[in-house]
Amino acid sequence: MSISRLLEEIDSLAAFSAAPAPAVTRVVFSEEDSKARTWLKARFEEAGLRVRHDAIGNTFARWEGSDPSRKPVATGSHIDAIPNAGKYDGVIGVLGALDAFRSLRESGFSPKAPMEIVLFTSEEPTLFGIGCLGSRLLSGSLSPEAAATLRDRNGKSLDDWRHEAGFAGDLKDAALPIGHFAAFVELHIEQGPLLEREKLAIGIVEKIAAPAAWRVRLEGEGGHAGAVLMPGRRDALLGGAETALAVERLVNTLGSDDGVGTTGVFHVKPGAINSVPLECVLEIDIRDTDHAARLAVEAALKSEIQNIATSRKLEVTVEVINSDPPAICDSGVISVIEAASENLPHRRMISRAYHDSLFLSRIAPTSMIFIPCRNGYSHRPDEYSKPEDIEKGVQVLARTLAALAGTT
Ligand code: HGY
Ligand code: MN
Ligand code: MN
């Protein structure tokens, strides 16, 4: 494999961004995303892969095997990036897979089972508020009917966005049956500090934390900041502030040690210094590897929000965008990755971030290969993985895929 070619490709892909380097902003179906997809398709075809996409833009780059009766071994990840992100999240799993395919082919390997790189659409929740949109549809975890109701912040529909991006067809055709893939393995940066801290080269994921995403809207009365006296106020922002603090408190008291809660979006209307907030909208991200613990947090939060709204005389709507179980990775695939990592310091671990693997695990034996990232930073422009760590991750992926696909 040629790590310099891969590093150049990571930089080329990073240039398709709505933000200046070193930040990367590449929201799904944006102009940057479309240009990046076109560039990537050309790289796949250059490598001799047959490329197709489904109705939501999940893209499949296929290396035919000598035994077409065998189910494809799949790998891949995403290339959409949240605003002001880094250039490795997701990209390592797509370009690293391409490099693994190329190095296998250059070594004379010929697979028995077909092998596919999958680029999943909209792993990030940026546009529609829900993460892993493409892999949810592909795995049957989100119905086409529910997907068709998705709207962005301005009310534009998923269908309008995907049609404009060139992805037509019926969303119901995106679903693949259980057993369609022989296995799925995703290479990804850890997005945490553990591997670097323990000086390990490879993490092998045995469990992926379960995410829940809520949108809470609180509405009060608003009014002139000077004229509306304190006793009569119905201040929506203060209800939102109490809600955000309740998220922190409930996760700390009811969540497991892996439980996390974040109010990452907090919009206030009208948003003027001399106007009592009329409305606030919060988007809340709650995760835990312990599903029961996260459900307990959600149940407690629901009643707390109701109490806050009642005591402050606010109108409230709670929308549960998604509330998913954790993924248990496949012991067989984990063993194959461990064998492929035998010459490198490695360990089994959990993934605190969610990934498309969270949903692929519902239809295929799945696990993930993590590589270290500096200080565990991710979703920020200084996200960074060392070339030698990327190279080791790609080598382990190549060995894993070859073992799973079998040699002709
Ligand atoms: O939020 C996540 O865990 C992923 O990076 N989208
Ligand atoms: Mn991400
Ligand atoms: Mn990711």
mmCIF file with all atom_site columns, C-alpha atoms in Angstrom, residues 101-296:
data_model
loop_
_atom_site.group_PDB
_atom_site.id
_atom_site.type_symbol
_atom_site.label_atom_id
_atom_site.label_alt_id
_atom_site.label_comp_id
_atom_site.label_asym_id
_atom_site.label_entity_id
_atom_site.label_seq_id
_atom_site.pdbx_PDB_ins_code
_atom_site.Cartn_x
_atom_site.Cartn_y
_atom_site.Cartn_z
_atom_site.occupancy
_atom_site.B_iso_or_equiv
_atom_site.pdbx_formal_charge
_atom_site.auth_seq_id
_atom_site.auth_comp_id
_atom_site.auth_asym_id
_atom_site.auth_atom_id
_atom_site.pdbx_PDB_model_num
ATOM 1   C CA . PHE A 1 101 ? -8.601  -2.990  -1.840 1.00 0.00 ? 101 PHE A CA 1
ATOM 2   C CA . ARG A 1 102 ? -5.808  -1.550  -3.987 1.00 0.00 ? 102 ARG A CA 1
ATOM 3   C CA . SER A 1 103 ? -3.037  -3.037  -1.848 1.00 0.00 ? 103 SER A CA 1
ATOM 4   C CA . LEU A 1 104 ? -4.734  -6.447  -1.905 1.00 0.00 ? 104 LEU A CA 1
ATOM 5   C CA . ARG A 1 105 ? -5.064  -6.308  -5.662 1.00 0.00 ? 105 ARG A CA 1
ATOM 6   C CA . GLU A 1 106 ? -1.439  -5.104  -6.052 1.00 0.00 ? 106 GLU A CA 1
ATOM 7   C CA . SER A 1 107 ? -0.318  -8.029  -3.892 1.00 0.00 ? 107 SER A CA 1
ATOM 8   C CA . GLY A 1 108 ? -1.986  -10.428 -6.332 1.00 0.00 ? 108 GLY A CA 1
ATOM 9   C CA . PHE A 1 109 ? -4.903  -11.254 -4.035 1.00 0.00 ? 109 PHE A CA 1
ATOM 10  C CA . SER A 1 110 ? -8.096  -12.316 -5.740 1.00 0.00 ? 110 SER A CA 1
ATOM 11  C CA . PRO A 1 111 ? -11.192 -12.658 -3.546 1.00 0.00 ? 111 PRO A CA 1
ATOM 12  C CA . LYS A 1 112 ? -13.472 -15.670 -3.582 1.00 0.00 ? 112 LYS A CA 1
ATOM 13  C CA . ALA A 1 113 ? -16.443 -13.710 -2.208 1.00 0.00 ? 113 ALA A CA 1
ATOM 14  C CA . PRO A 1 114 ? -17.304 -10.312 -3.694 1.00 0.00 ? 114 PRO A CA 1
ATOM 15  C CA . MET A 1 115 ? -16.066 -7.360  -1.627 1.00 0.00 ? 115 MET A CA 1
ATOM 16  C CA . GLU A 1 116 ? -17.840 -4.004  -1.403 1.00 0.00 ? 116 GLU A CA 1
ATOM 17  C CA . ILE A 1 117 ? -16.989 -0.569  -0.072 1.00 0.00 ? 117 ILE A CA 1
ATOM 18  C CA . VAL A 1 118 ? -20.161 1.193   1.075  1.00 0.00 ? 118 VAL A CA 1
ATOM 19  C CA . LEU A 1 119 ? -20.379 4.981   1.364  1.00 0.00 ? 119 LEU A CA 1
ATOM 20  C CA . PHE A 1 120 ? -23.354 5.644   3.618  1.00 0.00 ? 120 PHE A CA 1
ATOM 21  C CA . THR A 1 121 ? -25.449 8.760   3.166  1.00 0.00 ? 121 THR A CA 1
ATOM 22  C CA . SER A 1 122 ? -25.926 11.207  6.046  1.00 0.00 ? 122 SER A CA 1
ATOM 23  C CA . GLU A 1 123 ? -24.216 9.454   8.949  1.00 0.00 ? 123 GLU A CA 1
ATOM 24  C CA . GLU A 1 124 ? -24.213 12.842  10.669 1.00 0.00 ? 124 GLU A CA 1
ATOM 25  C CA . PRO A 1 125 ? -27.544 14.237  11.966 1.00 0.00 ? 125 PRO A CA 1
ATOM 26  C CA . THR A 1 126 ? -26.796 17.762  10.687 1.00 0.00 ? 126 THR A CA 1
ATOM 27  C CA . LEU A 1 127 ? -29.435 18.192  7.984  1.00 0.00 ? 127 LEU A CA 1
ATOM 28  C CA . PHE A 1 128 ? -32.424 16.152  9.180  1.00 0.00 ? 128 PHE A CA 1
ATOM 29  C CA . GLY A 1 129 ? -31.634 15.789  12.902 1.00 0.00 ? 129 GLY A CA 1
ATOM 30  C CA . ILE A 1 130 ? -31.248 12.021  12.694 1.00 0.00 ? 130 ILE A CA 1
ATOM 31  C CA . GLY A 1 131 ? -27.907 10.239  12.341 1.00 0.00 ? 131 GLY A CA 1
ATOM 32  C CA . CYS A 1 132 ? -27.129 7.236   10.140 1.00 0.00 ? 132 CYS A CA 1
ATOM 33  C CA . LEU A 1 133 ? -30.013 7.952   7.757  1.00 0.00 ? 133 LEU A CA 1
ATOM 34  C CA . GLY A 1 134 ? -28.560 5.845   4.910  1.00 0.00 ? 134 GLY A CA 1
ATOM 35  C CA . SER A 1 135 ? -27.620 2.858   7.067  1.00 0.00 ? 135 SER A CA 1
ATOM 36  C CA . ARG A 1 136 ? -30.961 2.995   8.916  1.00 0.00 ? 136 ARG A CA 1
ATOM 37  C CA . LEU A 1 137 ? -32.824 2.701   5.598  1.00 0.00 ? 137 LEU A CA 1
ATOM 38  C CA . LEU A 1 138 ? -30.392 0.066   4.270  1.00 0.00 ? 138 LEU A CA 1
ATOM 39  C CA . SER A 1 139 ? -30.843 -2.092  7.389  1.00 0.00 ? 139 SER A CA 1
ATOM 40  C CA . GLY A 1 140 ? -34.604 -1.622  7.557  1.00 0.00 ? 140 GLY A CA 1
ATOM 41  C CA . SER A 1 141 ? -34.238 0.281   10.841 1.00 0.00 ? 141 SER A CA 1
ATOM 42  C CA . LEU A 1 142 ? -36.095 3.287   9.418  1.00 0.00 ? 142 LEU A CA 1
ATOM 43  C CA . SER A 1 143 ? -39.149 2.852   7.237  1.00 0.00 ? 143 SER A CA 1
ATOM 44  C CA . PRO A 1 144 ? -39.334 4.613   3.858  1.00 0.00 ? 144 PRO A CA 1
ATOM 45  C CA . GLU A 1 145 ? -42.571 6.198   5.088  1.00 0.00 ? 145 GLU A CA 1
ATOM 46  C CA . ALA A 1 146 ? -40.864 7.667   8.167  1.00 0.00 ? 146 ALA A CA 1
ATOM 47  C CA . ALA A 1 147 ? -37.890 8.801   6.067  1.00 0.00 ? 147 ALA A CA 1
ATOM 48  C CA . ALA A 1 148 ? -40.213 10.580  3.638  1.00 0.00 ? 148 ALA A CA 1
ATOM 49  C CA . THR A 1 149 ? -41.544 12.729  6.513  1.00 0.00 ? 149 THR A CA 1
ATOM 50  C CA . LEU A 1 150 ? -38.061 14.100  7.334  1.00 0.00 ? 150 LEU A CA 1
ATOM 51  C CA . ARG A 1 151 ? -37.619 17.828  6.825  1.00 0.00 ? 151 ARG A CA 1
ATOM 52  C CA . ASP A 1 152 ? -34.626 20.128  7.315  1.00 0.00 ? 152 ASP A CA 1
ATOM 53  C CA . ARG A 1 153 ? -34.833 23.261  9.498  1.00 0.00 ? 153 ARG A CA 1
ATOM 54  C CA . ASN A 1 154 ? -36.404 25.203  6.640  1.00 0.00 ? 154 ASN A CA 1
ATOM 55  C CA . GLY A 1 155 ? -39.008 22.538  5.948  1.00 0.00 ? 155 GLY A CA 1
ATOM 56  C CA . LYS A 1 156 ? -37.319 21.139  2.822  1.00 0.00 ? 156 LYS A CA 1
ATOM 57  C CA . SER A 1 157 ? -38.011 17.429  2.433  1.00 0.00 ? 157 SER A CA 1
ATOM 58  C CA . LEU A 1 158 ? -35.585 14.536  2.178  1.00 0.00 ? 158 LEU A CA 1
ATOM 59  C CA . ASP A 1 159 ? -37.122 13.684  -1.200 1.00 0.00 ? 159 ASP A CA 1
ATOM 60  C CA . ASP A 1 160 ? -36.454 17.173  -2.563 1.00 0.00 ? 160 ASP A CA 1
ATOM 61  C CA . TRP A 1 161 ? -32.872 17.078  -1.308 1.00 0.00 ? 161 TRP A CA 1
ATOM 62  C CA . ARG A 1 162 ? -32.085 13.601  -2.661 1.00 0.00 ? 162 ARG A CA 1
ATOM 63  C CA . HIS A 1 163 ? -33.757 14.221  -6.028 1.00 0.00 ? 163 HIS A CA 1
ATOM 64  C CA . GLU A 1 164 ? -31.748 17.444  -6.470 1.00 0.00 ? 164 GLU A CA 1
ATOM 65  C CA . ALA A 1 165 ? -28.589 15.475  -5.611 1.00 0.00 ? 165 ALA A CA 1
ATOM 66  C CA . GLY A 1 166 ? -29.419 13.015  -8.371 1.00 0.00 ? 166 GLY A CA 1
ATOM 67  C CA . PHE A 1 167 ? -30.781 10.164  -6.270 1.00 0.00 ? 167 PHE A CA 1
ATOM 68  C CA . ALA A 1 168 ? -34.192 9.127   -7.524 1.00 0.00 ? 168 ALA A CA 1
ATOM 69  C CA . GLY A 1 169 ? -35.977 5.837   -7.055 1.00 0.00 ? 169 GLY A CA 1
ATOM 70  C CA . ASP A 1 170 ? -38.124 4.436   -4.306 1.00 0.00 ? 170 ASP A CA 1
ATOM 71  C CA . LEU A 1 171 ? -36.670 4.549   -0.774 1.00 0.00 ? 171 LEU A CA 1
ATOM 72  C CA . LYS A 1 172 ? -38.154 1.131   -0.070 1.00 0.00 ? 172 LYS A CA 1
ATOM 73  C CA . ASP A 1 173 ? -35.630 -0.344  -2.523 1.00 0.00 ? 173 ASP A CA 1
ATOM 74  C CA . ALA A 1 174 ? -32.769 0.758   -0.251 1.00 0.00 ? 174 ALA A CA 1
ATOM 75  C CA . ALA A 1 175 ? -33.472 -1.931  2.346  1.00 0.00 ? 175 ALA A CA 1
ATOM 76  C CA . LEU A 1 176 ? -31.203 -5.003  2.195  1.00 0.00 ? 176 LEU A CA 1
ATOM 77  C CA . PRO A 1 177 ? -32.263 -8.264  3.867  1.00 0.00 ? 177 PRO A CA 1
ATOM 78  C CA . ILE A 1 178 ? -30.592 -9.865  6.860  1.00 0.00 ? 178 ILE A CA 1
ATOM 79  C CA . GLY A 1 179 ? -27.797 -11.996 5.452  1.00 0.00 ? 179 GLY A CA 1
ATOM 80  C CA . HIS A 1 180 ? -27.259 -9.875  2.348  1.00 0.00 ? 180 HIS A CA 1
ATOM 81  C CA . PHE A 1 181 ? -23.672 -9.271  3.484  1.00 0.00 ? 181 PHE A CA 1
ATOM 82  C CA . ALA A 1 182 ? -21.426 -12.058 4.800  1.00 0.00 ? 182 ALA A CA 1
ATOM 83  C CA . ALA A 1 183 ? -19.875 -9.525  7.193  1.00 0.00 ? 183 ALA A CA 1
ATOM 84  C CA . PHE A 1 184 ? -19.339 -5.805  7.662  1.00 0.00 ? 184 PHE A CA 1
ATOM 85  C CA . VAL A 1 185 ? -16.140 -4.216  9.042  1.00 0.00 ? 185 VAL A CA 1
ATOM 86  C CA . GLU A 1 186 ? -15.736 -0.447  9.478  1.00 0.00 ? 186 GLU A CA 1
ATOM 87  C CA . LEU A 1 187 ? -12.368 1.271   9.929  1.00 0.00 ? 187 LEU A CA 1
ATOM 88  C CA . HIS A 1 188 ? -12.716 4.499   11.951 1.00 0.00 ? 188 HIS A CA 1
ATOM 89  C CA . ILE A 1 189 ? -10.756 6.873   14.165 1.00 0.00 ? 189 ILE A CA 1
ATOM 90  C CA . GLU A 1 190 ? -11.507 6.141   17.824 1.00 0.00 ? 190 GLU A CA 1
ATOM 91  C CA . GLN A 1 191 ? -12.910 9.618   18.611 1.00 0.00 ? 191 GLN A CA 1
ATOM 92  C CA . GLY A 1 192 ? -11.671 9.066   22.166 1.00 0.00 ? 192 GLY A CA 1
ATOM 93  C CA . PRO A 1 193 ? -8.334  9.074   24.063 1.00 0.00 ? 193 PRO A CA 1
ATOM 94  C CA . LEU A 1 194 ? -8.007  5.427   25.107 1.00 0.00 ? 194 LEU A CA 1
ATOM 95  C CA . LEU A 1 195 ? -5.793  3.933   22.371 1.00 0.00 ? 195 LEU A CA 1
ATOM 96  C CA . GLU A 1 196 ? -3.366  6.852   22.450 1.00 0.00 ? 196 GLU A CA 1
ATOM 97  C CA . ARG A 1 197 ? -3.259  6.797   26.274 1.00 0.00 ? 197 ARG A CA 1
ATOM 98  C CA . GLU A 1 198 ? -2.568  3.051   26.352 1.00 0.00 ? 198 GLU A CA 1
ATOM 99  C CA . LYS A 1 199 ? -0.112  3.304   23.401 1.00 0.00 ? 199 LYS A CA 1
ATOM 100 C CA . LEU A 1 200 ? -2.133  0.816   21.337 1.00 0.00 ? 200 LEU A CA 1
ATOM 101 C CA . ALA A 1 201 ? -2.310  0.711   17.545 1.00 0.00 ? 201 ALA A CA 1
ATOM 102 C CA . ILE A 1 202 ? -5.663  -1.012  17.085 1.00 0.00 ? 202 ILE A CA 1
ATOM 103 C CA . GLY A 1 203 ? -9.025  -1.045  18.889 1.00 0.00 ? 203 GLY A CA 1
ATOM 104 C CA . ILE A 1 204 ? -11.477 -3.841  18.122 1.00 0.00 ? 204 ILE A CA 1
ATOM 105 C CA . VAL A 1 205 ? -15.041 -2.812  18.849 1.00 0.00 ? 205 VAL A CA 1
ATOM 106 C CA . GLU A 1 206 ? -17.249 -5.258  20.734 1.00 0.00 ? 206 GLU A CA 1
ATOM 107 C CA . LYS A 1 207 ? -20.109 -2.863  21.606 1.00 0.00 ? 207 LYS A CA 1
ATOM 108 C CA . ILE A 1 208 ? -21.430 0.432   20.213 1.00 0.00 ? 208 ILE A CA 1
ATOM 109 C CA . ALA A 1 209 ? -23.198 2.854   22.572 1.00 0.00 ? 209 ALA A CA 1
ATOM 110 C CA . ALA A 1 210 ? -26.906 3.437   21.982 1.00 0.00 ? 210 ALA A CA 1
ATOM 111 C CA . PRO A 1 211 ? -27.911 6.958   20.967 1.00 0.00 ? 211 PRO A CA 1
ATOM 112 C CA . ALA A 1 212 ? -31.150 8.796   21.580 1.00 0.00 ? 212 ALA A CA 1
ATOM 113 C CA . ALA A 1 213 ? -31.913 12.220  20.110 1.00 0.00 ? 213 ALA A CA 1
ATOM 114 C CA . TRP A 1 214 ? -34.720 14.486  21.281 1.00 0.00 ? 214 TRP A CA 1
ATOM 115 C CA . ARG A 1 215 ? -36.048 17.822  20.071 1.00 0.00 ? 215 ARG A CA 1
ATOM 116 C CA . VAL A 1 216 ? -37.836 19.826  22.808 1.00 0.00 ? 216 VAL A CA 1
ATOM 117 C CA . ARG A 1 217 ? -39.816 22.989  22.045 1.00 0.00 ? 217 ARG A CA 1
ATOM 118 C CA . LEU A 1 218 ? -40.920 25.302  24.855 1.00 0.00 ? 218 LEU A CA 1
ATOM 119 C CA . GLU A 1 219 ? -43.202 28.299  24.287 1.00 0.00 ? 219 GLU A CA 1
ATOM 120 C CA . GLY A 1 220 ? -44.051 31.069  26.770 1.00 0.00 ? 220 GLY A CA 1
ATOM 121 C CA . GLU A 1 221 ? -45.415 34.568  26.307 1.00 0.00 ? 221 GLU A CA 1
ATOM 122 C CA . GLY A 1 222 ? -42.485 36.790  25.403 1.00 0.00 ? 222 GLY A CA 1
ATOM 123 C CA . GLY A 1 223 ? -42.839 40.565  25.731 1.00 0.00 ? 223 GLY A CA 1
ATOM 124 C CA . HIS A 1 224 ? -40.867 43.696  26.469 1.00 0.00 ? 224 HIS A CA 1
ATOM 125 C CA . ALA A 1 225 ? -37.913 43.100  28.792 1.00 0.00 ? 225 ALA A CA 1
ATOM 126 C CA . GLY A 1 226 ? -38.621 46.352  30.586 1.00 0.00 ? 226 GLY A CA 1
ATOM 127 C CA . ALA A 1 227 ? -42.381 46.154  30.745 1.00 0.00 ? 227 ALA A CA 1
ATOM 128 C CA . VAL A 1 228 ? -43.095 42.543  31.720 1.00 0.00 ? 228 VAL A CA 1
ATOM 129 C CA . LEU A 1 229 ? -42.550 42.315  35.485 1.00 0.00 ? 229 LEU A CA 1
ATOM 130 C CA . MET A 1 230 ? -40.918 39.205  36.915 1.00 0.00 ? 230 MET A CA 1
ATOM 131 C CA . PRO A 1 231 ? -43.932 37.599  38.651 1.00 0.00 ? 231 PRO A CA 1
ATOM 132 C CA . GLY A 1 232 ? -45.951 37.342  35.485 1.00 0.00 ? 232 GLY A CA 1
ATOM 133 C CA . ARG A 1 233 ? -43.270 36.082  33.180 1.00 0.00 ? 233 ARG A CA 1
ATOM 134 C CA . ARG A 1 234 ? -43.418 32.899  31.128 1.00 0.00 ? 234 ARG A CA 1
ATOM 135 C CA . ASP A 1 235 ? -39.815 32.831  29.964 1.00 0.00 ? 235 ASP A CA 1
ATOM 136 C CA . ALA A 1 236 ? -39.206 29.933  27.532 1.00 0.00 ? 236 ALA A CA 1
ATOM 137 C CA . LEU A 1 237 ? -35.417 30.193  27.764 1.00 0.00 ? 237 LEU A CA 1
ATOM 138 C CA . LEU A 1 238 ? -35.429 29.576  31.511 1.00 0.00 ? 238 LEU A CA 1
ATOM 139 C CA . GLY A 1 239 ? -37.520 26.463  30.934 1.00 0.00 ? 239 GLY A CA 1
ATOM 140 C CA . GLY A 1 240 ? -34.933 25.372  28.399 1.00 0.00 ? 240 GLY A CA 1
ATOM 141 C CA . ALA A 1 241 ? -32.100 26.114  30.797 1.00 0.00 ? 241 ALA A CA 1
ATOM 142 C CA . GLU A 1 242 ? -33.719 23.992  33.510 1.00 0.00 ? 242 GLU A CA 1
ATOM 143 C CA . THR A 1 243 ? -34.215 21.221  30.940 1.00 0.00 ? 243 THR A CA 1
ATOM 144 C CA . ALA A 1 244 ? -30.547 21.244  29.899 1.00 0.00 ? 244 ALA A CA 1
ATOM 145 C CA . LEU A 1 245 ? -29.484 21.061  33.554 1.00 0.00 ? 245 LEU A CA 1
ATOM 146 C CA . ALA A 1 246 ? -31.952 18.198  34.106 1.00 0.00 ? 246 ALA A CA 1
ATOM 147 C CA . VAL A 1 247 ? -30.273 16.269  31.250 1.00 0.00 ? 247 VAL A CA 1
ATOM 148 C CA . GLU A 1 248 ? -26.898 16.588  32.998 1.00 0.00 ? 248 GLU A CA 1
ATOM 149 C CA . ARG A 1 249 ? -28.286 15.671  36.435 1.00 0.00 ? 249 ARG A CA 1
ATOM 150 C CA . LEU A 1 250 ? -30.332 12.664  35.254 1.00 0.00 ? 250 LEU A CA 1
ATOM 151 C CA . VAL A 1 251 ? -27.477 11.189  33.188 1.00 0.00 ? 251 VAL A CA 1
ATOM 152 C CA . ASN A 1 252 ? -25.144 11.585  36.182 1.00 0.00 ? 252 ASN A CA 1
ATOM 153 C CA . THR A 1 253 ? -27.621 9.965   38.560 1.00 0.00 ? 253 THR A CA 1
ATOM 154 C CA . LEU A 1 254 ? -29.390 7.349   36.404 1.00 0.00 ? 254 LEU A CA 1
ATOM 155 C CA . GLY A 1 255 ? -26.907 6.668   33.574 1.00 0.00 ? 255 GLY A CA 1
ATOM 156 C CA . SER A 1 256 ? -24.159 4.039   33.712 1.00 0.00 ? 256 SER A CA 1
ATOM 157 C CA . ASP A 1 257 ? -20.482 5.070   33.807 1.00 0.00 ? 257 ASP A CA 1
ATOM 158 C CA . ASP A 1 258 ? -20.709 5.167   29.987 1.00 0.00 ? 258 ASP A CA 1
ATOM 159 C CA . GLY A 1 259 ? -23.796 7.390   30.065 1.00 0.00 ? 259 GLY A CA 1
ATOM 160 C CA . VAL A 1 260 ? -23.501 10.819  28.442 1.00 0.00 ? 260 VAL A CA 1
ATOM 161 C CA . GLY A 1 261 ? -26.005 13.633  27.845 1.00 0.00 ? 261 GLY A CA 1
ATOM 162 C CA . THR A 1 262 ? -25.528 16.765  25.736 1.00 0.00 ? 262 THR A CA 1
ATOM 163 C CA . THR A 1 263 ? -27.801 19.671  24.839 1.00 0.00 ? 263 THR A CA 1
ATOM 164 C CA . GLY A 1 264 ? -25.913 20.568  21.690 1.00 0.00 ? 264 GLY A CA 1
ATOM 165 C CA . VAL A 1 265 ? -28.481 22.852  20.061 1.00 0.00 ? 265 VAL A CA 1
ATOM 166 C CA . PHE A 1 266 ? -30.330 25.660  21.861 1.00 0.00 ? 266 PHE A CA 1
ATOM 167 C CA . HIS A 1 267 ? -32.280 28.101  19.691 1.00 0.00 ? 267 HIS A CA 1
ATOM 168 C CA . VAL A 1 268 ? -34.049 31.106  21.276 1.00 0.00 ? 268 VAL A CA 1
ATOM 169 C CA . LYS A 1 269 ? -36.714 33.347  19.696 1.00 0.00 ? 269 LYS A CA 1
ATOM 170 C CA . PRO A 1 270 ? -36.957 36.249  19.160 1.00 0.00 ? 270 PRO A CA 1
ATOM 171 C CA . GLY A 1 271 ? -33.341 36.390  20.373 1.00 0.00 ? 271 GLY A CA 1
ATOM 172 C CA . ALA A 1 272 ? -33.202 40.074  21.308 1.00 0.00 ? 272 ALA A CA 1
ATOM 173 C CA . ILE A 1 273 ? -31.584 41.381  24.502 1.00 0.00 ? 273 ILE A CA 1
ATOM 174 C CA . ASN A 1 274 ? -34.646 43.454  25.370 1.00 0.00 ? 274 ASN A CA 1
ATOM 175 C CA . SER A 1 275 ? -37.263 40.796  24.656 1.00 0.00 ? 275 SER A CA 1
ATOM 176 C CA . VAL A 1 276 ? -38.389 38.044  27.038 1.00 0.00 ? 276 VAL A CA 1
ATOM 177 C CA . PRO A 1 277 ? -37.734 34.735  25.189 1.00 0.00 ? 277 PRO A CA 1
ATOM 178 C CA . LEU A 1 278 ? -40.959 33.546  23.612 1.00 0.00 ? 278 LEU A CA 1
ATOM 179 C CA . GLU A 1 279 ? -39.718 30.163  22.380 1.00 0.00 ? 279 GLU A CA 1
ATOM 180 C CA . CYS A 1 280 ? -36.733 27.899  22.715 1.00 0.00 ? 280 CYS A CA 1
ATOM 181 C CA . VAL A 1 281 ? -35.876 24.700  20.877 1.00 0.00 ? 281 VAL A CA 1
ATOM 182 C CA . LEU A 1 282 ? -33.345 22.275  22.338 1.00 0.00 ? 282 LEU A CA 1
ATOM 183 C CA . GLU A 1 283 ? -31.783 19.246  20.623 1.00 0.00 ? 283 GLU A CA 1
ATOM 184 C CA . ILE A 1 284 ? -30.593 16.694  23.170 1.00 0.00 ? 284 ILE A CA 1
ATOM 185 C CA . ASP A 1 285 ? -28.221 13.765  22.613 1.00 0.00 ? 285 ASP A CA 1
ATOM 186 C CA . ILE A 1 286 ? -28.269 10.984  25.245 1.00 0.00 ? 286 ILE A CA 1
ATOM 187 C CA . ARG A 1 287 ? -26.182 7.813   25.003 1.00 0.00 ? 287 ARG A CA 1
ATOM 188 C CA . ASP A 1 288 ? -25.273 4.794   27.051 1.00 0.00 ? 288 ASP A CA 1
ATOM 189 C CA . THR A 1 289 ? -23.892 1.322   26.445 1.00 0.00 ? 289 THR A CA 1
ATOM 190 C CA . ASP A 1 290 ? -26.473 0.172   29.006 1.00 0.00 ? 290 ASP A CA 1
ATOM 191 C CA . HIS A 1 291 ? -29.808 0.387   27.208 1.00 0.00 ? 291 HIS A CA 1
ATOM 192 C CA . ALA A 1 292 ? -31.938 0.067   30.344 1.00 0.00 ? 292 ALA A CA 1
ATOM 193 C CA . ALA A 1 293 ? -30.015 2.893   32.005 1.00 0.00 ? 293 ALA A CA 1
ATOM 194 C CA . ARG A 1 294 ? -30.548 5.179   29.023 1.00 0.00 ? 294 ARG A CA 1
ATOM 195 C CA . LEU A 1 295 ? -34.236 4.339   28.895 1.00 0.00 ? 295 LEU A CA 1
ATOM 196 C CA . ALA A 1 296 ? -34.465 5.231   32.605 1.00 0.00 ? 296 ALA A CA 1
#
